[in-house]
Structures are given as structure tokens and as C-alpha cells.
PDB file of C-alpha atoms in Angstrom:
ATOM      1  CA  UNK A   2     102.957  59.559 124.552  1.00 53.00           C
ATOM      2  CA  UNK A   3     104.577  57.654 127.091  1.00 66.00           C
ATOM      3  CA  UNK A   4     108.049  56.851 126.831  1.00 74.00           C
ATOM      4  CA  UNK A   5     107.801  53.138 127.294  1.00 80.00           C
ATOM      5  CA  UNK A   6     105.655  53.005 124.147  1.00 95.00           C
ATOM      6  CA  UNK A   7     108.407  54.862 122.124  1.00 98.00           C
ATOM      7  CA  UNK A   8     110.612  52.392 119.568  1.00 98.00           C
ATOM      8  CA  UNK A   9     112.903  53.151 117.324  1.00 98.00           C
ATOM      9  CA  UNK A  10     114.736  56.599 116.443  1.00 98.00           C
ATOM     10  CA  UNK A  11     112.517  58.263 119.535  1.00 98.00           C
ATOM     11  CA  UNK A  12     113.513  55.292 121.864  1.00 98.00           C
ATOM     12  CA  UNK A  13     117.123  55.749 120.694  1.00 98.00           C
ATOM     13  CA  UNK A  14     116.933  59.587 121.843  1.00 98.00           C
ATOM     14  CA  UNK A  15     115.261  59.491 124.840  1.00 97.00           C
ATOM     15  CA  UNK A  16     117.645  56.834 126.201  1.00 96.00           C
ATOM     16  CA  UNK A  17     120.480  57.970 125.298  1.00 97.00           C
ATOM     17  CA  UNK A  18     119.364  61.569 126.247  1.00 96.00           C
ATOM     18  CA  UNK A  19     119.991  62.941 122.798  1.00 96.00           C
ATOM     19  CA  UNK A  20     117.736  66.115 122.041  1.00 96.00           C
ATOM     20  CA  UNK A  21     117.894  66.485 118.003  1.00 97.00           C
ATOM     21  CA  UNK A  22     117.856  70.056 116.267  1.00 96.00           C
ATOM     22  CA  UNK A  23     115.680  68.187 113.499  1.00 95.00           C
ATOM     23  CA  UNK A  24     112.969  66.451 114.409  1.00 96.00           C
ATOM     24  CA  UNK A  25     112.843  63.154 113.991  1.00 97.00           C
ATOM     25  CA  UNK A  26     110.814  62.481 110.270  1.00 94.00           C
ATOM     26  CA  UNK A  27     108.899  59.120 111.903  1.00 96.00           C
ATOM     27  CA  UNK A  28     108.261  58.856 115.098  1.00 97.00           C
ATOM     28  CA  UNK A  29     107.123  54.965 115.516  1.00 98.00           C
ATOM     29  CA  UNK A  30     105.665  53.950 119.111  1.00 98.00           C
ATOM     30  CA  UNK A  31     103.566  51.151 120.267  1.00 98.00           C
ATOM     31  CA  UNK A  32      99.631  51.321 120.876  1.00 96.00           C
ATOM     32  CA  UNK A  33      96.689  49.770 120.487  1.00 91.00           C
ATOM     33  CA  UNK A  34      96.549  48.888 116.674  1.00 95.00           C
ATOM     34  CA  UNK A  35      98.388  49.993 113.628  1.00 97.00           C
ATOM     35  CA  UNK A  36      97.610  53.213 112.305  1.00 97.00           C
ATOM     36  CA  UNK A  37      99.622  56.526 110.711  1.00 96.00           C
ATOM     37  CA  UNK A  38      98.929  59.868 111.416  1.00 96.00           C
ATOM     38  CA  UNK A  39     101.058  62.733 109.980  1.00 93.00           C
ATOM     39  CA  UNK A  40     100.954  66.702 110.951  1.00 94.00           C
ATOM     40  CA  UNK A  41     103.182  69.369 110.633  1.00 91.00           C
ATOM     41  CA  UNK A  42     105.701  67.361 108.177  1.00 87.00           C
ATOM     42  CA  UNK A  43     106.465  64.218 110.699  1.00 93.00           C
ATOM     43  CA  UNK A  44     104.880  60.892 110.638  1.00 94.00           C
ATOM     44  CA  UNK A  45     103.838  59.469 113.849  1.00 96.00           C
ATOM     45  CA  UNK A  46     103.578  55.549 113.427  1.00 97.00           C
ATOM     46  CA  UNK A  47     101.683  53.453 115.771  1.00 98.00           C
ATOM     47  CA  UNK A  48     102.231  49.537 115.956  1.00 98.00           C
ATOM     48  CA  UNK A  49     100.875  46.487 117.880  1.00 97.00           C
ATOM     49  CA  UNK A  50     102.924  45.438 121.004  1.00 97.00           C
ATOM     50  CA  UNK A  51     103.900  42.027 118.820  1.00 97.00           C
ATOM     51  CA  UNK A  52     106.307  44.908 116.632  1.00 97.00           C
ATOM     52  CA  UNK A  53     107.968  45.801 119.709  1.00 98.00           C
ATOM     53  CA  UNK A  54     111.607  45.306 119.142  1.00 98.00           C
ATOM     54  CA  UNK A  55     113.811  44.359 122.244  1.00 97.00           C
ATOM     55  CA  UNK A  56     114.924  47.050 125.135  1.00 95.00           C
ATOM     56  CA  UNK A  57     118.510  47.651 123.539  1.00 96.00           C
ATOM     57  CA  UNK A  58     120.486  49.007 121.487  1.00 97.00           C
ATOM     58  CA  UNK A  59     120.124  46.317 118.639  1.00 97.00           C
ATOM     59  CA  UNK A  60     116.705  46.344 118.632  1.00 98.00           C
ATOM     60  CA  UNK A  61     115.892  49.806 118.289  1.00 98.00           C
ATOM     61  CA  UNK A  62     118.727  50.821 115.913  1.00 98.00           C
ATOM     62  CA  UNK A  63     117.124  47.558 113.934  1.00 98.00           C
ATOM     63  CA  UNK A  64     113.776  49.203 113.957  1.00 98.00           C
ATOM     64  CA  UNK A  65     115.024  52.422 112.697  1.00 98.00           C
ATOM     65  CA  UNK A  66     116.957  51.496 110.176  1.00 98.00           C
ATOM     66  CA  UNK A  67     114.527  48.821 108.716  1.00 97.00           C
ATOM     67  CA  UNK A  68     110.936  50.821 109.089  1.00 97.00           C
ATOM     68  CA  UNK A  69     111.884  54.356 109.714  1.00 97.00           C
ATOM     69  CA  UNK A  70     113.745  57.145 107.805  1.00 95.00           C
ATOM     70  CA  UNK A  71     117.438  57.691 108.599  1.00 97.00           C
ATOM     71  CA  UNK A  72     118.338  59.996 110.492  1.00 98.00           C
ATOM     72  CA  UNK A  73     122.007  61.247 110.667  1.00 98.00           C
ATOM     73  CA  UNK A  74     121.782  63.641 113.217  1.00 98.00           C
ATOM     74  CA  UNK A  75     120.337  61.208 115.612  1.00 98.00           C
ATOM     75  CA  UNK A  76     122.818  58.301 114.809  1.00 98.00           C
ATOM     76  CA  UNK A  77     125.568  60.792 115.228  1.00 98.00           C
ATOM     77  CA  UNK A  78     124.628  61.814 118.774  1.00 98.00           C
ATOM     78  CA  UNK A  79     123.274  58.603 119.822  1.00 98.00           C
ATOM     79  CA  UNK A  80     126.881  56.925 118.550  1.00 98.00           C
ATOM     80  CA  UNK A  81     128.515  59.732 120.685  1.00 97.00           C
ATOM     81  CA  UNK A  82     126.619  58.394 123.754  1.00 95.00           C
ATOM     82  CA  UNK A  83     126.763  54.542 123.465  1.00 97.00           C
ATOM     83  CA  UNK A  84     130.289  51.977 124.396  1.00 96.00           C
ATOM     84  CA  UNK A  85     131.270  50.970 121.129  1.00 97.00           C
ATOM     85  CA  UNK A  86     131.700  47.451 122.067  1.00 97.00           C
ATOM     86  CA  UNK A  87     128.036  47.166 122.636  1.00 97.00           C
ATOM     87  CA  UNK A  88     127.971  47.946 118.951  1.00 97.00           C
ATOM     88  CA  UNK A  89     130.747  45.950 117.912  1.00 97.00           C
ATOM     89  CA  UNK A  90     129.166  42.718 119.940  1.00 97.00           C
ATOM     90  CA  UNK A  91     126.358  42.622 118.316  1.00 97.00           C
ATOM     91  CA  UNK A  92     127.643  43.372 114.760  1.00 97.00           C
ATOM     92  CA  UNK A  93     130.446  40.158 115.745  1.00 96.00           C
ATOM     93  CA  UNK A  94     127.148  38.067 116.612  1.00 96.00           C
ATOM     94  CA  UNK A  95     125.164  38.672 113.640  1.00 96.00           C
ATOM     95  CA  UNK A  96     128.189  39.935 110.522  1.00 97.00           C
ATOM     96  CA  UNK A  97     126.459  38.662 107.926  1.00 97.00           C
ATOM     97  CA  UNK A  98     122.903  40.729 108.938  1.00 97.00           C
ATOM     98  CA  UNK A  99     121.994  43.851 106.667  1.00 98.00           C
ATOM     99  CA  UNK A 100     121.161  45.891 109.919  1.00 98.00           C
ATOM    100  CA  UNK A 101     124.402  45.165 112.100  1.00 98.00           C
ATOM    101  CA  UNK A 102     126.568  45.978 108.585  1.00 98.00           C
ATOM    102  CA  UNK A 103     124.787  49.199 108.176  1.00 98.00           C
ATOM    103  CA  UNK A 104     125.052  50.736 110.987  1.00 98.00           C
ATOM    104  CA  UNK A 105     128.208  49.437 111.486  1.00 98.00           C
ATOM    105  CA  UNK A 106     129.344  51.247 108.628  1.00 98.00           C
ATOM    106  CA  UNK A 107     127.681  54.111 109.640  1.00 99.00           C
ATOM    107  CA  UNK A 108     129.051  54.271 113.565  1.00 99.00           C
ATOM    108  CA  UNK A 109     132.241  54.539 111.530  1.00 98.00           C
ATOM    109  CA  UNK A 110     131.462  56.993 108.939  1.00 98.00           C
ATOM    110  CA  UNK A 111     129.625  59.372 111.164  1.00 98.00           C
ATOM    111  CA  UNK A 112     132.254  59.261 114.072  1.00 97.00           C
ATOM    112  CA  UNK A 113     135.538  58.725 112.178  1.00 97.00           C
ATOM    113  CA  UNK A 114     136.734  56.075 114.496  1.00 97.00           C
ATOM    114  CA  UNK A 115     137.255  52.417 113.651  1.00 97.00           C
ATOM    115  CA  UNK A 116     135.271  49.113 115.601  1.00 98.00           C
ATOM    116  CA  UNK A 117     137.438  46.649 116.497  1.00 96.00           C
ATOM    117  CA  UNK A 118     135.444  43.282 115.579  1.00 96.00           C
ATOM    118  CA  UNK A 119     135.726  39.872 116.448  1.00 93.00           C
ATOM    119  CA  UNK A 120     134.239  38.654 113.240  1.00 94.00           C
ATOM    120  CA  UNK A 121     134.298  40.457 109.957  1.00 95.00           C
ATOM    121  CA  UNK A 122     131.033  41.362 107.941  1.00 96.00           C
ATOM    122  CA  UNK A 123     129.895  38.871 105.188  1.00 96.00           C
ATOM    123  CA  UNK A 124     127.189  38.482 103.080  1.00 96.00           C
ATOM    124  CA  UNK A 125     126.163  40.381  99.831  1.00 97.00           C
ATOM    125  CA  UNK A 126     126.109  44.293  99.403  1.00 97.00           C
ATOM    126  CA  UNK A 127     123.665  46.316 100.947  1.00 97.00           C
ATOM    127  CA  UNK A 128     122.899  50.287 100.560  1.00 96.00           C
ATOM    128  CA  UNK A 129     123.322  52.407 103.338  1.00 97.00           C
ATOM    129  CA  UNK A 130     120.297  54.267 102.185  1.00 96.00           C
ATOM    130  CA  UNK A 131     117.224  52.711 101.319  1.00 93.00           C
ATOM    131  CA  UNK A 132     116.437  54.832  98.339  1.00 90.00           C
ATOM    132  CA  UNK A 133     112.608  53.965  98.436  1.00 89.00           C
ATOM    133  CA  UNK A 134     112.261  56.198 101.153  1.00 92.00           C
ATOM    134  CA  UNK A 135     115.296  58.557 100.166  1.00 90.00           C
ATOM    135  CA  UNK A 136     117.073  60.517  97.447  1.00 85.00           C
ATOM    136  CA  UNK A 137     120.400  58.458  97.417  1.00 90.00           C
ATOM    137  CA  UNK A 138     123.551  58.804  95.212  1.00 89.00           C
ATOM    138  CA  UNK A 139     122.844  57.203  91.815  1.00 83.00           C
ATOM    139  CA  UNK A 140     123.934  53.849  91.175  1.00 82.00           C
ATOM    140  CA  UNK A 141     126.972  54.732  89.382  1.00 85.00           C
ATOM    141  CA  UNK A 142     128.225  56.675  92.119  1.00 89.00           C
ATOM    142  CA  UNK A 143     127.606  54.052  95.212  1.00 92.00           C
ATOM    143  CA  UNK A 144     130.628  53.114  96.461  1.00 95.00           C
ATOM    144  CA  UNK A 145     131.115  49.344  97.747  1.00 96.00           C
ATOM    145  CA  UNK A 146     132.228  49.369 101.366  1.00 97.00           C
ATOM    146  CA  UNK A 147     134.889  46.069 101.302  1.00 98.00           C
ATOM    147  CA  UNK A 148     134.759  46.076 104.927  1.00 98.00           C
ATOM    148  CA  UNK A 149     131.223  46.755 105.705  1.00 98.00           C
ATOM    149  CA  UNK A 150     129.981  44.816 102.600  1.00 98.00           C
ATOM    150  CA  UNK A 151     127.356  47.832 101.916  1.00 98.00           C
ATOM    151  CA  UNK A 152     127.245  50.371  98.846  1.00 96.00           C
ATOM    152  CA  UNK A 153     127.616  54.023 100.519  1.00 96.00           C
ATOM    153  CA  UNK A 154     124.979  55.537  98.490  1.00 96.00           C
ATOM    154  CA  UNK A 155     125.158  58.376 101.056  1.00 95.00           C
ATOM    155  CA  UNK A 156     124.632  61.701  98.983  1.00 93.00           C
ATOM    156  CA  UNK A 157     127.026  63.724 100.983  1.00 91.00           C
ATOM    157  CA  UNK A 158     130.002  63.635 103.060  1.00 91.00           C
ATOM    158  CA  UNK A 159     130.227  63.571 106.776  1.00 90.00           C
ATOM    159  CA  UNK A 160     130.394  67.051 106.613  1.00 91.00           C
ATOM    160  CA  UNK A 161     127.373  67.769 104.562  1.00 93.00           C
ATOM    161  CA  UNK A 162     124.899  65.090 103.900  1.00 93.00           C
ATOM    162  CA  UNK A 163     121.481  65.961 103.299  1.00 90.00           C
ATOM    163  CA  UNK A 164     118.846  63.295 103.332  1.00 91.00           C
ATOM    164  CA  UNK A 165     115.942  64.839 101.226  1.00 85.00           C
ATOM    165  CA  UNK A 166     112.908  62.182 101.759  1.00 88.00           C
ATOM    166  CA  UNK A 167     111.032  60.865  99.145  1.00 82.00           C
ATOM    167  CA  UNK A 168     107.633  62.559 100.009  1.00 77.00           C
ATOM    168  CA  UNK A 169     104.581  62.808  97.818  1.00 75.00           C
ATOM    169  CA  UNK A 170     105.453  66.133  95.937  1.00 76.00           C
ATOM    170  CA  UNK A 171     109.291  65.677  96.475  1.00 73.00           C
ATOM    171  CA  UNK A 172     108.450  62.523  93.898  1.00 73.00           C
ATOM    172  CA  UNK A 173     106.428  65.482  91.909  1.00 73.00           C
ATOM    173  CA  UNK A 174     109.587  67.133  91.404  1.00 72.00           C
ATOM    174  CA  UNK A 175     111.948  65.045  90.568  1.00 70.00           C
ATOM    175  CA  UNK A 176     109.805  63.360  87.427  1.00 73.00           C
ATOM    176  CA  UNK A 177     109.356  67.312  86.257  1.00 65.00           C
ATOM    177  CA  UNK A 178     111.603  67.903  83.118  1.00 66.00           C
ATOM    178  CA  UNK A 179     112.875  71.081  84.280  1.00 63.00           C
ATOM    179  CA  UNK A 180     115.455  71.600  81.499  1.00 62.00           C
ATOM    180  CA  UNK A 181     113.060  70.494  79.049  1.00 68.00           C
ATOM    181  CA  UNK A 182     110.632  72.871  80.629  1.00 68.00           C
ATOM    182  CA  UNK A 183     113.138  75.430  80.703  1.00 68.00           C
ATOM    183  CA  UNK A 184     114.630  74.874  77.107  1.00 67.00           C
ATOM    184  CA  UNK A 185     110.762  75.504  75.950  1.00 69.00           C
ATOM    185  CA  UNK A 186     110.173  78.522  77.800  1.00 68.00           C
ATOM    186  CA  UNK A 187     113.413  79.599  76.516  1.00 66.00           C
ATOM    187  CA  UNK A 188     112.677  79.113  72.952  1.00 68.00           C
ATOM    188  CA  UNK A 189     109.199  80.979  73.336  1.00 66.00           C
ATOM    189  CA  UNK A 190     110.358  84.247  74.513  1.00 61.00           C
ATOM    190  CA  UNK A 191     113.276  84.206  72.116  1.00 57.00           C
ATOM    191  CA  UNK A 192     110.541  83.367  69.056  1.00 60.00           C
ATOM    192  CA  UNK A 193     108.314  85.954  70.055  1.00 58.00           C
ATOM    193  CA  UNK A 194     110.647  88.725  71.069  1.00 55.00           C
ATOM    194  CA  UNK A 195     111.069  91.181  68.432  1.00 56.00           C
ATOM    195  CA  UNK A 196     114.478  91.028  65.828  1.00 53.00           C
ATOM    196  CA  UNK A 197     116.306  94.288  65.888  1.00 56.00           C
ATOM    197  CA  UNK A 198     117.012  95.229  62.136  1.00 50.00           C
TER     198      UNK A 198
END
């Protein structure tokens, strides 16, 4: 794969010369005509040219955030690498878009330091985490963001955050009654094991 035909969370890497410890979950790139292939556990997305986003920063942190699945260790390195007032101007040119708020709130959360913005963020909430595609922090425990206008629905700290995506047989698991499951097992063995006198 050529690396002009990489978008999103790979284009982010490769230009800012971030090599992740985790691969990357979706790796989108640009090719003749849609299509998804997945081996070995990561999705390799292929879109028409018209899906390209634009050669920066915005567009490919756009991409990712919108079609892929976030990816913390990438956003932190890749916020490590860039000038935050490339981040900043776009968020100041576009505070009301879901995109710009999110990872604005996230450039802060992942690096502990503040961006100083032209314009504040409007418009209504947003989650960080789009729990569609992953296990998020229940509804009751989303914080709203004032600043950022988002919920952080982030299951974790900045410490420890893991993202657990919402695969085929991870969705298996989680509609499983395990202590239902467990209380039944349970109440076998104890029927049929045998009362001392």
C-alpha cells in the first residue's frame, strides 16, 4: 500500500512519523472501489478517491474520528508531534463542529495541557466515544465537558483507558447473563451435592 493512498489514523502516523505499539484497529486507504477486508484482527478499509479527505491535519483527524475506531495511543503520539495552534486554528474556525470539539477535548485530555482558542466551542453535547463502535462509560457516568461541549464517556483515565471494540463476539459477551449463568450453576452443584447428617 502506498502511502499516498493512506487516510485517516495510518495517514496521521506516517506523517507525523509515529510508529504505534498497537496496531491501528482500521486501517482506511484509498483505491479503486469500496470494499473491507479484515485478517489477523484489523480491518483494512478501502474507499473511492471522492472519500479522500484533505492533506492536513483536519482532514485526517476528521476521517478518523468520524469512520474509524479511536485510537488513543495514536492521538497521543500524533498530539506530541503536531504545533498546537494548528489544532487550535482549526477548532477556532469550525467551534461549533462535533469533530474539532472532540478532538479538541481530547488533545487536552491526552496531553494535559490547555489550547488557547480564539473562539470557544458551541453547539450541543457530543460523546467522545462513539459507543456503536466502542464499549463506553454508561450514560450515567458521562461526564459533560462545559468547555468542550462533549460527554467524556471515556472508560478510563489518562492513565489507563482501555478501548475494548465492539466486535462480533465482544457483542456475544456482553448480552451473556453471566451472573444469572453463574447463580444457576451455583444452585445446581449445591442441590445435587450430598447433605452431611
Amino acid at each position: 500500500m502506498t502511502t499516498h493512498n493512506l487516510i485517516g489514523g495510518a495517514w496521521l502516523a506516517t506523517h507525523t512519523g509515529v510508529e504505534l505499539v498497537m496496531p491501528l484497529a482500521v486501517q482506511s486507504r484509498i483505491g479503486g472501489r469500496r470494499s473491507t477486508h479484515v485478517a489477523d484482527g484489523i480491518t483494512t478499509e478501502t474507499y473511492v478517491e471522492s472519500m479522500r479527505p484533505s492533506s492536513d491535519l483536519r482532514g485526517h483527524l476528521t476521517f478518523h474520528l468520524k469512520h474509524e475506531v479511536l485510537h488513543l495511543e495514536l492521538l497521543s503520539r500524533v498530539f506530541a508531534q503536531i504545533e498546537p495552534q494548528e489544532l487550535a486554528s482549526w477548532i477556532s474556525a469550525e467551534p461549533s463542529g462535533q469533530y474539532a470539539r472532540r478532538a479538541g477535548f481530547l488533545f487536552e485530555w491526552l496531553t494535559g495541557r490547555e489550547l488557547a482558542l480564539d473562539v470557544m466551542p458551541a453547539g450541543s453535547y457530543v460523546d467522545v466515544v462513539d459507543s456503536h463502535k466502542l464499549v463506553a462509560a454508561s450514560e450515567g457516568l458521562a461526564e459533560p465537558n462545559k468547555r468542550w461541549r462533549v460527554r467524556d464517556n471515556l472508560p478510563g483515565t489518562r492513565a489507563f483507558c482501555p478501548l475494548i471494540r465492539k466486535t462480533p463476539d465482544a457483542q456475544q459477551a456482553m448480552q451473556a447473563t453471566w451472573l444469572q449463568r453463574a447463580a444457576q450453576v451455583t444452585q445446581r452443584v449445591c442441590r445435587s451435592r450430598p447433605r452431611l447428617a
